[in-house]
Coordinates of C-alpha atoms and ligand atoms in Angstrom, one line a residue:
M158 CA 87.5 110.3 104.2
K159 CA 85.6 111.5 107.1
A160 CA 83.6 108.9 108.9
A161 CA 80.0 109.9 109.2
L162 CA 77.5 108.4 111.7
I163 CA 75.5 105.9 110.7
D164 CA 71.7 105.9 111.8
L165 CA 71.4 103.0 113.9
K166 CA 67.6 103.8 114.7
T167 CA 66.3 102.1 111.5
E168 CA 64.7 98.8 112.1
R169 CA 67.1 97.2 109.6
N170 CA 70.1 98.1 111.5
R171 CA 68.7 97.3 114.7
R172 CA 69.6 93.5 114.0
I173 CA 71.8 91.5 116.8
P174 CA 75.0 91.2 115.1
N175 CA 76.1 87.5 114.7
P176 CA 79.0 87.2 117.5
D177 CA 81.1 85.0 115.2
Q178 CA 81.2 87.2 112.1
I179 CA 84.3 89.6 112.1
I180 CA 84.4 92.2 109.4
I181 CA 87.8 93.1 108.0
A182 CA 88.7 96.5 106.0
G183 CA 91.7 95.4 103.6
A184 CA 93.0 92.3 102.0
G185 CA 96.6 93.3 102.3
I186 CA 99.1 91.0 104.2
A187 CA 97.6 91.7 107.8
G188 CA 93.8 91.3 106.7
L189 CA 94.4 88.0 104.8
A190 CA 96.5 86.7 107.9
L191 CA 94.1 87.7 110.6
A192 CA 91.2 86.0 108.3
L193 CA 93.3 82.8 108.2
A194 CA 93.9 83.2 112.0
L195 CA 90.2 83.9 113.1
S196 CA 89.1 81.2 110.5
E197 CA 91.1 78.6 112.3
K198 CA 89.4 79.6 115.6
G199 CA 86.0 79.1 114.0
F200 CA 84.9 82.6 113.4
S201 CA 83.0 83.6 110.3
V202 CA 85.0 86.6 108.5
Q203 CA 83.9 89.2 105.6
I204 CA 86.7 91.0 104.1
F205 CA 86.1 93.9 102.2
E206 CA 89.0 95.1 99.8
K207 CA 88.7 98.1 97.8
S208 CA 91.2 96.9 94.8
A209 CA 89.6 95.0 91.9
T210 CA 92.8 92.7 91.7
L211 CA 95.2 91.8 94.0
A212 CA 98.3 91.7 92.1
E213 CA 102.0 92.7 91.7
I214 CA 101.7 95.5 94.2
G215 CA 104.7 96.4 95.9
A216 CA 108.1 94.4 95.4
G217 CA 110.5 92.0 97.3
L218 CA 110.0 91.0 100.9
Q219 CA 112.3 89.2 103.4
V220 CA 109.9 87.0 105.4
S221 CA 111.5 86.4 108.5
P222 CA 110.9 83.3 110.8
N223 CA 108.8 84.9 113.4
A224 CA 106.4 85.4 110.3
T225 CA 107.2 82.0 108.5
R226 CA 106.4 79.8 111.8
L227 CA 103.0 81.6 111.7
L228 CA 102.5 81.1 108.1
A229 CA 103.0 77.2 108.4
R230 CA 100.3 77.3 111.2
L231 CA 97.7 79.1 108.9
G232 CA 98.6 76.6 106.0
V233 CA 100.3 79.0 103.9
L234 CA 103.9 78.3 104.0
E235 CA 104.1 75.3 101.7
R236 CA 102.4 77.2 98.9
L237 CA 104.6 80.2 99.5
K238 CA 107.9 78.0 99.4
Y239 CA 107.3 77.3 95.6
A240 CA 107.6 81.1 94.8
S241 CA 110.4 82.3 97.3
V242 CA 113.9 81.6 97.9
E243 CA 115.5 80.4 101.3
P244 CA 118.5 82.4 101.3
Q245 CA 121.9 81.1 102.8
A246 CA 123.3 84.2 104.5
I247 CA 122.6 87.7 105.0
C248 CA 125.7 89.8 103.9
L249 CA 126.8 93.3 104.6
Q250 CA 129.3 95.0 102.4
D251 CA 130.9 98.4 102.1
G252 CA 128.9 100.2 99.2
T253 CA 132.0 102.1 98.0
S254 CA 135.0 99.6 98.4
G255 CA 132.7 96.4 98.2
E256 CA 134.7 95.2 101.0
K257 CA 132.6 92.2 103.0
L258 CA 131.8 93.3 106.6
L259 CA 129.8 90.5 107.7
H260 CA 128.3 87.3 106.6
L261 CA 125.2 85.8 108.7
P262 CA 124.4 82.2 108.1
I263 CA 120.5 82.4 107.9
G264 CA 119.8 79.2 105.7
N265 CA 119.6 76.0 108.0
A266 CA 120.3 78.4 111.0
A267 CA 116.9 79.8 111.1
K268 CA 115.4 76.4 111.1
E269 CA 117.7 75.3 113.6
R270 CA 117.8 78.0 115.9
W271 CA 114.2 79.6 115.4
G272 CA 112.5 76.7 114.5
A273 CA 111.2 78.3 110.8
P274 CA 112.7 79.2 107.7
Y275 CA 114.0 82.7 106.6
L276 CA 112.7 83.3 102.9
V277 CA 112.3 85.9 100.3
C278 CA 109.7 86.4 97.7
H279 CA 107.8 88.9 95.6
R280 CA 104.7 90.7 97.9
A281 CA 102.3 89.3 95.4
D282 CA 103.4 86.0 95.8
L283 CA 103.0 86.3 99.7
Q284 CA 99.8 88.0 99.1
N285 CA 98.4 85.3 96.7
A286 CA 99.5 82.4 98.9
L287 CA 97.2 83.9 101.8
L288 CA 94.5 84.9 99.4
T289 CA 94.3 81.2 97.9
E290 CA 94.2 79.7 101.5
A291 CA 91.6 82.3 102.4
R292 CA 89.4 81.5 99.4
S293 CA 89.6 77.9 100.1
R294 CA 87.9 78.1 103.6
S295 CA 84.0 78.1 103.8
N296 CA 84.1 80.8 106.7
I297 CA 86.2 83.7 104.8
A298 CA 84.2 85.6 102.0
V299 CA 86.4 88.1 100.4
Q300 CA 84.8 90.6 98.5
L301 CA 86.9 92.9 96.1
Q302 CA 86.1 96.2 94.8
S303 CA 84.7 97.0 98.1
T304 CA 85.8 100.3 100.1
V305 CA 84.8 100.5 103.8
T306 CA 83.6 104.1 104.3
H307 CA 82.0 104.3 107.5
H308 CA 81.4 102.6 110.5
K309 CA 79.4 103.0 114.0
G310 CA 80.2 100.5 116.8
D311 CA 78.3 100.2 120.0
S312 CA 79.0 97.8 123.1
E313 CA 77.4 94.8 121.0
G314 CA 78.6 95.4 117.5
V315 CA 79.4 97.4 114.7
L316 CA 77.6 98.7 111.5
V317 CA 79.9 99.1 108.7
R318 CA 78.9 100.9 105.3
V319 CA 80.7 99.6 102.1
Q320 CA 80.8 101.0 98.6
Y321 CA 80.4 98.4 96.0
H322 CA 80.4 99.8 92.5
D323 CA 77.7 102.3 92.6
R324 CA 76.2 100.8 95.1
I325 CA 76.3 101.3 98.9
E326 CA 75.8 98.2 101.2
E327 CA 75.8 97.8 105.0
H328 CA 77.0 94.9 107.0
R329 CA 76.5 94.1 110.7
G330 CA 79.4 92.3 112.7
A331 CA 80.9 91.8 116.1
L332 CA 84.1 93.3 115.4
L333 CA 85.4 95.7 112.7
V334 CA 89.1 95.5 112.0
G335 CA 91.0 98.3 110.0
A336 CA 93.8 96.5 107.9
D337 CA 93.7 99.5 105.5
G338 CA 97.3 100.1 105.1
V339 CA 99.4 103.2 105.8
W340 CA 96.9 105.2 104.3
S341 CA 94.2 104.1 106.6
N342 CA 90.7 106.0 106.3
M343 CA 89.9 104.4 109.6
R344 CA 93.0 105.9 111.3
T345 CA 92.5 109.3 109.9
A346 CA 88.9 109.4 110.7
M347 CA 90.1 109.5 114.3
S348 CA 90.5 113.0 115.4
D349 CA 93.2 112.4 117.9
A350 CA 95.0 109.9 115.9
E351 CA 98.6 110.8 114.6
R352 CA 98.8 110.3 110.9
A353 CA 101.6 108.5 108.8
R354 CA 104.7 111.2 108.3
Y355 CA 106.7 111.3 105.4
T356 CA 110.4 110.8 106.6
G357 CA 112.2 112.4 103.6
T358 CA 113.6 109.4 102.2
I359 CA 112.6 107.3 99.3
A360 CA 112.9 103.4 98.7
W361 CA 113.5 103.1 95.0
R362 CA 112.4 99.6 93.9
S363 CA 113.5 97.3 90.6
S364 CA 113.9 94.0 90.0
I365 CA 116.6 92.7 87.0
A366 CA 116.3 89.0 85.7
V367 CA 119.4 87.1 86.9
D368 CA 121.1 86.7 83.3
Q369 CA 120.8 90.3 82.7
L370 CA 123.0 91.5 85.6
P371 CA 125.9 93.2 84.5
G372 CA 129.4 91.4 85.4
S373 CA 130.7 93.9 87.3
F374 CA 127.8 93.7 89.7
N375 CA 128.0 89.8 89.8
A376 CA 131.6 90.2 90.6
L377 CA 130.7 92.1 93.8
L378 CA 128.0 89.3 95.1
P379 CA 129.3 86.9 98.0
Q380 CA 129.0 83.2 96.7
G381 CA 125.6 81.6 97.4
T382 CA 122.2 82.8 97.4
N383 CA 122.0 85.6 99.8
V384 CA 120.5 88.9 101.1
V385 CA 123.2 91.3 100.4
A386 CA 123.1 95.0 101.6
W387 CA 125.3 97.7 100.7
T388 CA 126.0 100.4 103.0
G389 CA 127.1 104.1 102.4
A390 CA 126.6 107.8 103.4
N391 CA 122.7 108.2 103.9
A392 CA 122.2 105.6 101.3
H393 CA 121.6 101.9 101.4
L394 CA 121.1 99.2 98.7
I395 CA 119.8 95.9 99.3
A396 CA 119.4 92.7 96.8
Y397 CA 117.8 89.5 97.1
P398 CA 116.4 86.8 94.7
I399 CA 112.5 86.6 94.2
R400 CA 110.5 85.1 91.8
S401 CA 112.1 81.1 92.6
G402 CA 115.5 82.9 92.0
Q403 CA 114.6 83.8 88.7
M404 CA 114.8 87.8 89.3
I405 CA 117.0 89.7 91.7
N406 CA 115.1 92.4 93.7
F407 CA 116.6 95.7 94.5
V408 CA 115.5 98.3 97.4
A409 CA 117.9 101.3 97.4
V410 CA 117.3 103.7 100.0
A411 CA 118.1 107.6 99.9
L412 CA 117.3 110.8 100.8
D413 CA 114.6 113.2 98.6
R414 CA 116.8 115.9 98.2
Q415 CA 114.5 117.1 95.8
N416 CA 111.5 117.7 98.0
G417 CA 112.5 117.4 101.4
R418 CA 110.0 116.5 103.5
R419 CA 107.1 117.5 101.3
W420 CA 105.9 114.1 99.7
D421 CA 103.2 115.5 97.7
A422 CA 105.5 117.9 95.6
P423 CA 104.9 117.3 92.0
T424 CA 107.5 115.3 90.4
N425 CA 109.1 114.6 87.2
P426 CA 109.9 110.9 87.4
E427 CA 112.7 110.9 84.8
N428 CA 114.6 113.9 86.7
V429 CA 113.9 112.4 89.9
S430 CA 115.2 109.0 88.7
Q431 CA 118.4 110.8 87.4
N432 CA 118.9 112.5 90.7
F433 CA 118.5 109.1 92.6
I434 CA 121.2 107.5 90.4
R435 CA 123.1 110.2 91.2
E436 CA 123.3 109.6 94.9
F437 CA 125.2 106.7 94.3
A438 CA 127.9 108.4 91.9
S439 CA 130.9 107.7 94.1
W440 CA 129.9 103.7 94.8
H441 CA 131.5 101.0 93.8
Q442 CA 131.2 100.5 89.6
G443 CA 129.5 97.5 90.1
I444 CA 126.4 99.2 91.8
R445 CA 126.7 102.1 89.4
D446 CA 126.4 99.5 86.6
V447 CA 123.2 97.7 88.4
M448 CA 121.6 101.2 88.9
R449 CA 121.8 102.1 85.4
A450 CA 120.7 98.5 84.5
G451 CA 117.7 98.4 86.7
R452 CA 115.6 100.9 85.1
P453 CA 112.7 101.6 85.8
W454 CA 113.1 102.4 89.3
T455 CA 110.1 103.1 90.9
P456 CA 109.8 105.1 93.9
W457 CA 108.0 104.4 97.1
R458 CA 108.3 107.4 99.9
L459 CA 108.7 106.2 103.3
F460 CA 106.2 106.9 105.9
E461 CA 106.1 106.2 109.7
M462 CA 104.0 106.5 112.6
K463 CA 105.5 107.5 115.8
K464 CA 102.8 105.9 117.8
C465 CA 100.9 102.6 117.5
R466 CA 97.3 102.8 117.8
F467 CA 95.3 99.5 117.9
H468 CA 92.4 99.8 119.9
V469 CA 90.0 102.1 118.5
E470 CA 86.6 101.5 120.1
D471 CA 84.7 99.0 122.2
R472 CA 84.2 97.1 118.8
V473 CA 86.9 98.4 116.5
V474 CA 90.4 98.1 116.3
L475 CA 93.3 98.5 113.6
I476 CA 96.5 96.1 112.9
G477 CA 99.1 96.2 110.3
D478 CA 100.5 99.4 108.6
A479 CA 97.1 101.1 109.8
A480 CA 98.2 100.8 113.4
H481 CA 102.1 101.2 113.1
A482 CA 103.5 102.0 109.7
M483 CA 107.3 101.5 110.0
T484 CA 110.5 102.2 108.0
P485 CA 111.6 99.2 106.4
Y486 CA 115.4 99.0 108.0
A487 CA 114.5 96.3 109.9
A488 CA 112.3 94.1 107.0
Q489 CA 109.4 93.7 109.5
G490 CA 106.5 95.8 108.5
A491 CA 104.8 92.6 107.0
A492 CA 106.0 90.2 109.5
M493 CA 104.6 92.7 112.3
A494 CA 101.0 92.7 110.4
I495 CA 101.1 88.7 110.2
E496 CA 102.0 88.6 113.9
D497 CA 99.3 91.1 114.6
G498 CA 96.5 89.2 112.9
F499 CA 97.7 86.1 114.7
T500 CA 97.9 87.4 118.1
L501 CA 94.2 89.2 117.7
A502 CA 92.7 86.0 117.0
E503 CA 94.1 84.6 120.0
A504 CA 93.0 87.7 122.2
L505 CA 89.0 87.1 120.6
T506 CA 88.7 83.4 121.6
I507 CA 87.0 84.5 124.7
D508 CA 83.5 85.4 125.6
A509 CA 82.7 88.5 123.3
A510 CA 81.5 90.5 126.3
T511 CA 84.8 90.6 127.5
W512 CA 86.4 91.8 124.2
P513 CA 87.3 95.6 125.1
S514 CA 89.1 94.4 127.7
A515 CA 90.9 91.8 125.6
L516 CA 91.6 94.4 123.1
D517 CA 93.4 96.5 125.4
E518 CA 95.6 93.9 126.5
F519 CA 96.2 93.1 122.8
S520 CA 97.0 96.7 122.4
K521 CA 99.3 96.6 125.2
V522 CA 101.6 93.7 124.3
R523 CA 101.4 94.5 120.3
T524 CA 102.7 98.1 121.3
K525 CA 105.6 96.7 123.6
R526 CA 106.5 94.6 120.5
I527 CA 106.0 97.1 117.7
A528 CA 108.1 99.6 119.7
A529 CA 111.0 97.1 120.1
V530 CA 110.9 96.3 116.2
A531 CA 111.0 100.2 115.5
R532 CA 114.0 100.7 117.7
R533 CA 116.0 97.8 116.0
G534 CA 115.1 99.7 112.7
A535 CA 116.0 103.0 114.1
L536 CA 119.6 101.3 114.9
N537 CA 119.7 99.5 111.4
H538 CA 119.1 103.1 109.8
L539 CA 121.8 104.5 111.8
A540 CA 124.3 101.8 110.7
Y541 CA 123.4 101.4 107.5
H542 CA 123.7 105.2 106.6
A543 CA 126.6 105.9 108.9
K544 CA 129.4 108.3 107.3
G545 CA 132.8 109.3 108.3
P546 CA 134.3 108.2 111.7
I547 CA 130.9 106.5 112.6
A548 CA 131.0 104.3 109.5
L549 CA 134.8 103.3 109.9
A550 CA 133.8 102.3 113.8
R551 CA 131.0 100.5 112.4
N552 CA 132.9 98.6 109.8
I553 CA 135.5 97.3 112.6
V554 CA 132.5 96.0 114.9
L555 CA 131.3 94.4 111.8
R556 CA 134.4 92.7 111.0
K557 CA 135.6 91.9 114.8
R558 CA 132.5 90.8 116.6
P559 CA 131.8 86.9 116.6
V560 CA 129.2 86.2 114.0
D561 CA 127.6 84.2 117.1
K562 CA 126.9 87.3 119.0
F563 CA 125.1 88.8 115.6
V564 CA 123.0 85.8 115.7
K565 CA 122.1 85.5 119.4
G566 CA 121.4 89.1 118.8
F567 CA 118.4 88.3 116.7
D568 CA 116.9 85.6 119.0
W569 CA 114.2 88.2 120.6
L570 CA 113.0 89.1 116.9
Y571 CA 113.2 85.8 114.9
G572 CA 112.4 83.5 117.7
F573 CA 109.4 85.1 118.6
D574 CA 106.0 83.2 118.8
A575 CA 103.2 85.6 118.5
G576 CA 100.6 83.0 119.0
K577 CA 101.9 82.6 122.9
H578 CA 102.1 86.3 123.6
M579 CA 98.9 87.5 124.8
E580 CA 100.1 86.9 128.4
G581 CA 102.6 89.7 127.4
Ligands
FAD747 C1 110.5 99.7 100.3 C2 109.9 98.5 101.5 C3 110.4 97.3 101.7 C4 110.0 96.6 102.6 N1 110.6 95.3 102.8 C5 109.6 94.4 103.7 C6 110.5 93.6 104.1 O1 111.6 92.9 103.8 N2 109.6 92.5 105.0 C7 108.7 92.9 105.5 O2 108.1 92.1 106.4 N3 107.8 94.1 105.3 C8 108.4 95.0 104.6 N4 108.1 96.0 104.0 C9 106.7 96.6 105.1 C10 105.7 95.6 104.3 O3 105.5 95.8 102.6 C11 104.2 96.4 105.0 O4 104.4 96.6 106.2 C12 103.1 95.6 104.7 O5 102.7 95.3 103.5 C13 101.7 96.2 105.5 O6 100.5 95.1 105.2 P1 99.1 95.7 105.8 O7 98.3 94.6 105.4 O8 99.1 96.5 107.3 O9 98.8 96.9 104.5 P2 98.8 96.9 102.8 O10 99.5 95.8 102.3 O11 99.1 98.3 102.4 O12 97.3 96.6 102.7 C14 96.2 97.3 103.1 C15 95.0 96.8 102.1 O13 93.7 97.6 102.1 C16 93.0 98.0 101.1 N5 92.2 99.3 101.6 C17 92.5 100.7 101.9 N6 91.8 101.0 102.2 C18 90.9 100.5 102.4 C19 89.3 100.6 102.5 N7 88.8 101.7 102.9 N8 88.4 99.8 102.2 C20 88.9 98.3 102.0 N9 89.9 98.0 101.4 C21 91.1 99.2 101.9 C22 94.4 98.4 100.3 O14 93.8 98.3 98.7 C23 95.2 97.1 100.5 O15 95.1 96.0 99.8 C24 108.7 96.8 103.2 C25 107.8 98.2 102.7 C26 108.4 99.0 101.8 C27 107.7 100.4 101.5

């Protein structure tokens, strides 16, 4: 949808914006986290969300300590803990032989080393925890079935047009934040902004009740409650518990051999699903069995943006996937969305007249962080999907390198406190 200019000359629209009123497009992870962070700072927040309900979208999420420390401050962590699981370790195994390659303790280690827990949960449980907290705050209003269609900013504020059922509403705020996800209208409306690009890979998602898992797969699992990743040529599979441990969430990432780089090619879901399962034909029996048990597998085409774009205009800013959609190899998209929200709220706690420069600084700080996380994701991609001699070398490194070196290698990522980084 193309952004249209809004006529600011009418008397109604010339109203002075409330300097404390922030408008957010999208009640996903980024939008809700930002709303809570702003509410803590005393702002009043209006969120418009185009969906009629916020439920069951997506699948499992790993929520690392850099995000859970912020969720704790937003009053959301305790609520999330009921529905989530704290895994004891992250384990890497060879997808063909089943051989164990790495066992990284993450349970107590996360709290002791990084000061916050490592959790796994369903995306809907995280979103519900954020939403319930947002609804309990008197300075946050969430309006569903409301699509932000246009906006017009000036040096003092922004006028936002919202489609609510068959009605068009106009709202004036001091700032508009686009937290409208990978398909962000606000981003695509900018002529010079990079669009999210299809990576030619698909994440297949499924979940299976713990008591329905095939025995051959159970035999492959390490002892305890863990996040387990199996590596293979051009593909990997990740499994971890969700829904208080009653279900196992699976994400299998493989090349889209049918459509190559065309994400919009028409597909027959049954054929595509068959082809996907064939990708794992030479993998360990336990994995082949779980692939068959896991139907339906839901495809999720993976998109990414090579360049972040946060600060759009004086009074318009993007966060979350709208600013920097990334591939899931570092399991950090939602964590980055939460960090963005937290840091943005910090940036705005100064005189509104200096917001443009504060937003430039915010953009600089977050661009640096996102670039580092994207590099880690690219490295994980190489490591997970390696084949031939590179896979052999990877396995040797994983087996031989002391575990504490791996743990230390996560300090910059999981030890990060987004509430303290406006100074860079
Ligand atoms: C396979 C896979 C696995 C992943 N695993 C992990 C993981 O383990 N850990 C992790 O941290 N991240 C993970 N991610 C990434 C994570 O899911 C996303 O980065 C995160 O959900 C982005 O949040 P967001 O709020 O920016 O966008 P979204 O969650 O997409 O929210 C955007 C919201 O905006 C609404 N909206 C859109 N347009 C408008 C409009 N015009 N007006 C009003 N509302 C609008 C949408 O309806 C939606 O509710 C994974 C992603 C994938 C694909």
